[in-house]
Short mmCIF file of C-alpha atoms in Angstrom, two decimals:
data_model
loop_
_atom_site.label_atom_id
_atom_site.label_comp_id
_atom_site.label_asym_id
_atom_site.label_seq_id
_atom_site.Cartn_x
_atom_site.Cartn_y
_atom_site.Cartn_z
CA UNK A 23 81.52 111.52 123.24
CA UNK A 24 85.10 112.62 123.89
CA UNK A 25 86.58 115.62 122.07
CA UNK A 26 90.05 117.14 121.73
CA UNK A 27 88.92 119.79 124.23
CA UNK A 28 88.59 118.14 127.65
CA UNK A 29 85.65 120.38 128.66
CA UNK A 30 86.11 119.65 132.36
CA UNK A 31 84.45 121.81 135.00
CA UNK A 32 87.40 123.67 136.59
CA UNK A 33 85.68 124.17 139.96
CA UNK A 34 84.87 120.46 140.36
CA UNK A 35 87.17 117.67 141.48
CA UNK A 36 87.91 114.67 139.28
CA UNK A 37 85.33 112.70 141.27
CA UNK A 38 82.68 115.38 140.72
CA UNK A 39 83.48 115.77 137.03
CA UNK A 40 83.21 112.04 136.39
CA UNK A 41 80.05 111.60 138.41
CA UNK A 42 78.23 114.75 137.26
CA UNK A 43 76.11 113.03 134.60
CA UNK A 44 75.01 110.44 137.16
CA UNK A 45 74.09 113.21 139.59
CA UNK A 46 71.91 114.86 136.94
CA UNK A 47 70.28 111.49 136.31
CA UNK A 48 69.54 111.32 140.07
CA UNK A 49 71.56 108.14 140.56
CA UNK A 50 71.86 107.44 144.30
CA UNK A 51 75.06 108.72 145.95
CA UNK A 52 76.27 105.26 146.97
CA UNK A 53 75.94 103.92 143.42
CA UNK A 54 77.58 107.07 142.01
CA UNK A 55 80.59 106.66 144.25
CA UNK A 56 80.95 102.99 143.38
CA UNK A 57 80.79 103.64 139.62
CA UNK A 58 83.22 106.57 139.82
CA UNK A 59 85.75 104.49 141.75
CA UNK A 60 85.37 101.55 139.36
CA UNK A 61 86.08 103.76 136.34
CA UNK A 62 88.89 105.54 138.20
CA UNK A 63 90.56 102.18 138.81
CA UNK A 64 90.14 101.27 135.14
CA UNK A 65 91.85 104.50 134.07
CA UNK A 66 94.36 104.57 136.95
CA UNK A 67 92.90 107.80 138.32
CA UNK A 68 91.95 106.80 141.87
CA UNK A 69 94.76 108.81 143.47
CA UNK A 70 93.59 111.94 141.62
CA UNK A 71 89.88 111.78 142.48
CA UNK A 72 90.00 114.73 144.86
CA UNK A 73 92.15 116.97 142.65
CA UNK A 74 90.90 119.80 140.45
CA UNK A 75 91.66 119.71 136.68
CA UNK A 76 94.32 122.43 137.03
CA UNK A 77 96.39 120.03 139.16
CA UNK A 78 96.45 117.37 136.43
CA UNK A 79 98.64 116.83 133.39
CA UNK A 80 97.18 116.93 129.88
CA UNK A 81 97.11 113.15 129.68
CA UNK A 82 95.38 112.86 133.06
CA UNK A 83 92.75 115.41 132.05
CA UNK A 84 92.05 113.45 128.88
CA UNK A 85 91.60 110.30 130.94
CA UNK A 86 89.10 112.13 133.14
CA UNK A 87 87.18 113.17 130.03
CA UNK A 88 87.20 109.55 128.84
CA UNK A 89 86.11 108.38 132.29
CA UNK A 90 83.20 110.81 132.22
CA UNK A 91 82.04 109.07 129.03
CA UNK A 92 82.66 105.52 130.29
CA UNK A 93 80.70 106.05 133.49
CA UNK A 94 77.48 106.43 131.48
CA UNK A 95 78.03 102.86 130.22
CA UNK A 96 77.28 103.65 126.55
CA UNK A 97 77.16 100.96 123.88
CA UNK A 98 79.08 103.18 121.44
CA UNK A 99 81.86 105.71 122.06
CA UNK A 100 82.68 108.59 119.71
CA UNK A 101 86.21 110.00 119.97
CA UNK A 102 86.77 113.17 117.94
CA UNK A 103 90.55 113.74 117.71
CA UNK A 104 90.97 113.20 121.47
CA UNK A 105 94.79 113.33 121.39
CA UNK A 106 95.22 116.53 119.37
CA UNK A 107 96.02 118.72 122.38
CA UNK A 108 98.71 116.39 123.78
CA UNK A 109 102.44 116.59 123.15
CA UNK A 110 104.17 113.84 121.17
CA UNK A 111 105.14 111.66 124.15
CA UNK A 112 101.69 111.89 125.75
CA UNK A 113 100.02 111.09 122.43
CA UNK A 114 101.89 107.79 122.25
CA UNK A 115 101.20 106.95 125.90
CA UNK A 116 97.50 107.83 125.71
CA UNK A 117 97.10 105.98 122.41
CA UNK A 118 98.37 102.82 124.08
CA UNK A 119 95.99 103.38 127.00
CA UNK A 120 93.06 103.74 124.60
CA UNK A 121 93.99 100.49 122.87
CA UNK A 122 94.09 98.67 126.21
CA UNK A 123 90.82 100.29 127.26
CA UNK A 124 89.12 99.12 124.07
CA UNK A 125 90.36 95.60 124.71
CA UNK A 126 89.00 95.60 128.28
CA UNK A 127 85.63 97.22 127.57
CA UNK A 128 84.88 95.44 124.30
CA UNK A 129 82.66 98.37 123.27
CA UNK A 130 82.23 99.81 119.80
CA UNK A 131 84.44 102.88 119.39
CA UNK A 132 84.26 105.33 116.50
CA UNK A 133 87.49 107.32 116.39
CA UNK A 134 87.94 110.40 114.20
CA UNK A 135 91.52 111.40 113.43
CA UNK A 136 93.76 112.97 110.80
CA UNK A 137 96.70 111.00 112.18
CA UNK A 138 97.19 107.83 110.15
CA UNK A 139 99.42 106.33 112.87
CA UNK A 140 96.52 106.54 115.34
CA UNK A 141 94.20 105.03 112.74
CA UNK A 142 96.56 102.15 111.94
CA UNK A 143 97.37 101.27 115.55
CA UNK A 144 93.90 101.61 117.09
CA UNK A 145 91.46 100.46 114.43
CA UNK A 146 89.97 97.10 113.55
CA UNK A 147 88.52 98.78 110.47
CA UNK A 148 89.34 102.13 108.90
CA UNK A 149 87.13 104.39 106.80
CA UNK A 150 89.23 106.81 104.73
CA UNK A 151 87.38 110.02 103.82
CA UNK A 152 88.29 112.75 101.35
CA UNK A 153 86.11 115.84 100.88
CA UNK A 154 83.25 114.04 102.63
CA UNK A 155 83.41 111.02 100.34
CA UNK A 156 84.42 107.50 101.38
CA UNK A 157 87.54 106.44 99.47
CA UNK A 158 88.03 102.99 101.02
CA UNK A 159 86.90 100.85 103.94
CA UNK A 160 89.04 98.00 105.23
CA UNK A 161 91.39 96.66 107.88
CA UNK A 162 94.62 98.59 108.48
CA UNK A 163 96.63 95.95 106.61
CA UNK A 164 94.17 95.90 103.72
CA UNK A 165 94.50 99.66 103.25
CA UNK A 166 98.27 99.49 103.63
CA UNK A 167 98.92 96.63 101.22
CA UNK A 168 95.99 97.08 98.82
CA UNK A 169 95.02 100.78 98.57
CA UNK A 170 92.20 101.31 96.10
CA UNK A 171 93.55 104.59 94.81
CA UNK A 172 96.44 107.02 94.91
CA UNK A 173 94.94 109.08 97.74
CA UNK A 174 94.66 106.11 100.11
CA UNK A 175 98.11 104.88 99.11
CA UNK A 176 99.63 108.25 99.93
CA UNK A 177 97.66 108.79 103.14
CA UNK A 178 98.37 105.44 104.81
CA UNK A 179 101.99 104.80 105.74
CA UNK A 180 104.84 106.83 107.19
CA UNK A 181 106.97 107.89 105.40
CA UNK A 182 104.48 108.19 102.58
CA UNK A 183 104.37 105.98 99.51
CA UNK A 184 106.66 106.99 96.64
CA UNK A 185 105.02 107.76 93.30
CA UNK A 186 107.15 107.21 90.21
CA UNK A 187 105.95 108.26 86.77
CA UNK A 188 105.93 105.39 84.27
CA UNK A 189 104.29 104.22 81.06
CA UNK A 190 102.27 101.03 80.68
CA UNK A 191 103.88 99.06 77.86
CA UNK A 192 102.01 95.74 77.70
CA UNK A 193 99.80 93.33 79.66
CA UNK A 194 99.88 89.58 80.20
CA UNK A 195 98.67 86.93 82.62
CA UNK A 196 101.73 87.75 84.75
CA UNK A 197 100.65 91.38 85.15
CA UNK A 198 101.60 94.62 83.43
CA UNK A 199 104.93 95.71 82.05
CA UNK A 200 105.82 99.33 82.73
CA UNK A 201 108.64 101.49 81.44
CA UNK A 202 110.40 103.40 84.22
CA UNK A 203 112.30 106.70 84.04
CA UNK A 204 115.50 105.88 82.19
CA UNK A 205 113.85 103.29 79.97
CA UNK A 206 114.09 100.16 82.13
CA UNK A 207 111.17 97.72 82.13
CA UNK A 208 109.48 96.12 85.11
CA UNK A 209 106.60 93.64 85.38
CA UNK A 210 104.12 94.26 88.21
CA UNK A 211 101.65 91.46 89.17
CA UNK A 212 98.43 93.47 88.82
CA UNK A 213 95.36 93.08 86.63
CA UNK A 214 95.02 95.39 83.61
CA UNK A 215 91.55 94.47 82.36
CA UNK A 216 90.40 98.10 82.27
CA UNK A 217 93.49 99.79 80.86
CA UNK A 218 95.31 99.63 77.54
CA UNK A 219 99.02 99.76 76.77
CA UNK A 220 100.68 103.07 76.04
CA UNK A 221 98.99 104.99 78.85
CA UNK A 222 100.83 107.01 81.47
CA UNK A 223 100.62 105.49 84.95
CA UNK A 224 102.28 105.91 88.33
CA UNK A 225 104.21 103.23 90.14
CA UNK A 226 103.53 103.31 93.89
CA UNK A 227 106.34 101.93 96.05
CA UNK A 228 106.64 102.21 99.82
CA UNK A 229 110.06 103.18 101.25
CA UNK A 230 110.66 99.70 102.69
CA UNK A 231 110.09 98.20 99.24
CA UNK A 232 112.85 100.27 97.61
CA UNK A 233 116.39 99.00 98.01
CA UNK A 234 119.88 100.18 97.15
CA UNK A 235 120.97 98.07 94.20
CA UNK A 236 124.08 98.67 92.07
CA UNK A 237 122.22 97.20 89.08
CA UNK A 238 118.85 98.81 89.85
CA UNK A 239 116.83 100.53 87.11
CA UNK A 240 116.46 103.84 88.98
CA UNK A 241 119.37 106.22 89.50
CA UNK A 242 119.68 109.46 91.39
CA UNK A 243 121.49 111.62 93.93
CA UNK A 244 121.12 111.36 97.71
CA UNK A 245 119.86 114.71 99.01
CA UNK A 246 118.88 113.85 102.62
CA UNK A 247 119.85 111.05 105.01
CA UNK A 248 117.69 110.52 108.13
CA UNK A 249 119.34 108.16 110.61
CA UNK A 250 116.97 106.76 113.23
CA UNK A 251 119.21 104.07 114.72
CA UNK A 252 117.83 100.73 113.56
CA UNK A 253 116.82 102.16 110.18
CA UNK A 254 117.80 104.99 107.87
CA UNK A 255 115.61 106.89 105.41
CA UNK A 256 117.41 107.98 102.27
CA UNK A 257 115.89 110.71 100.09
CA UNK A 258 116.98 110.30 96.48
CA UNK A 259 116.40 112.83 93.69
CA UNK A 260 115.66 110.88 90.51
CA UNK A 261 114.93 114.14 88.68
CA UNK A 262 114.14 117.73 89.73
CA UNK A 263 110.44 116.78 89.82
CA UNK A 264 110.78 113.31 91.35
CA UNK A 265 112.17 112.53 94.81
CA UNK A 266 111.77 109.12 96.44
CA UNK A 267 112.50 107.78 99.93
CA UNK A 268 114.14 104.40 100.51
CA UNK A 269 114.31 102.67 103.89
CA UNK A 270 117.70 101.02 104.40
CA UNK A 271 119.49 99.34 107.28
CA UNK A 272 120.61 101.59 110.09
CA UNK A 273 124.22 100.49 109.59
CA UNK A 274 124.34 101.90 106.04
CA UNK A 275 127.23 104.33 105.44
CA UNK A 276 125.44 106.20 102.66
CA UNK A 277 125.95 109.98 102.59
CA UNK A 278 124.42 113.09 101.04
CA UNK A 279 125.59 113.67 97.43
CA UNK A 280 126.23 109.94 96.84
CA UNK A 281 125.13 108.67 93.44
CA UNK A 282 122.98 105.56 93.92
CA UNK A 283 120.85 103.09 92.03
CA UNK A 284 117.59 101.67 93.34
CA UNK A 285 115.30 98.75 92.57
CA UNK A 286 111.74 98.09 93.72
CA UNK A 287 110.13 94.85 94.87
CA UNK A 288 107.67 94.06 92.07
CA UNK A 289 105.34 91.98 94.27
CA UNK A 290 104.92 94.89 96.71
CA UNK A 291 104.53 97.63 94.08
CA UNK A 292 101.28 99.27 92.98
CA UNK A 293 100.19 100.71 89.65
CA UNK A 294 97.83 103.70 89.57
CA UNK A 295 96.01 104.60 86.36
CA UNK A 296 95.56 108.14 85.11
CA UNK A 297 92.33 108.53 87.11
CA UNK A 298 94.18 107.65 90.32
CA UNK A 299 92.59 104.22 90.77
CA UNK A 300 94.83 101.26 91.54
CA UNK A 301 95.04 98.28 89.22
CA UNK A 302 93.95 95.27 91.34
CA UNK A 303 96.73 93.02 92.64
CA UNK A 304 96.73 89.48 91.27
CA UNK A 305 97.52 88.10 94.74
CA UNK A 306 96.42 89.16 98.22
CA UNK A 307 99.08 90.00 100.77
CA UNK A 308 99.29 87.18 103.41
CA UNK A 309 98.24 89.51 106.27
CA UNK A 310 95.17 90.57 104.29
CA UNK A 311 94.28 87.04 103.22
CA UNK A 312 94.44 85.90 106.87
CA UNK A 313 92.28 88.88 107.99
CA UNK A 314 94.86 90.29 110.40
#
């Protein structure tokens, strides 16, 4: 088990911290040294074996804590928010190291986190919990492209999914027709077997699936522009109660206070019923269908 608190013995060296469990188990000294050095090489800690924890960086201390778990050769690892105490740069670096470690060891790892980026980048399968209840289990791409409900849709993805109030007008074999704010109609390819026309629903659209479109059905005022270089996030106020984020090209010249129109990609949009559950998509996303 590895926790957010490193729980290293401050008076022991890295070598002693990593080998302490083996010492308690009365593993012979020669074998202890060999196993410590093997794990130290795996975690790139050999040059720090004789240092005390106070002489290490936060990322190095976390690697020592991980090494202390690895040296026991468990079949299952439990990581409980192990990166919480690290700064932003170290979190990214250590996350990459954990991914490489998982690839090399091939062991089962259960990783608890509130950070959806960590979940998406590290997991083969994600279990999303809310108030102690499982909301959805699936691959990262399955949860991203086919969330089962509004909570999962809003939790997975950064920036978060946009939720646009709409009304379900009619259903057909092509999907459901919804009426958007302003009165425009849009057909979304989802199944509506368990919902009738006339009900209030929410359209879920991720920022990358909203685009600036002079003829788009949604109109509003730009209130924030976040330029990140290769991409720009544009916050648009559709109404005082409804603000959406659109991801546009980094070369866009859009500015705060601009009046814009937006359109959404129907095939990538989601419809959530009044109870928060998603209407099932008629077609699986290619990355989900291929089990990536």
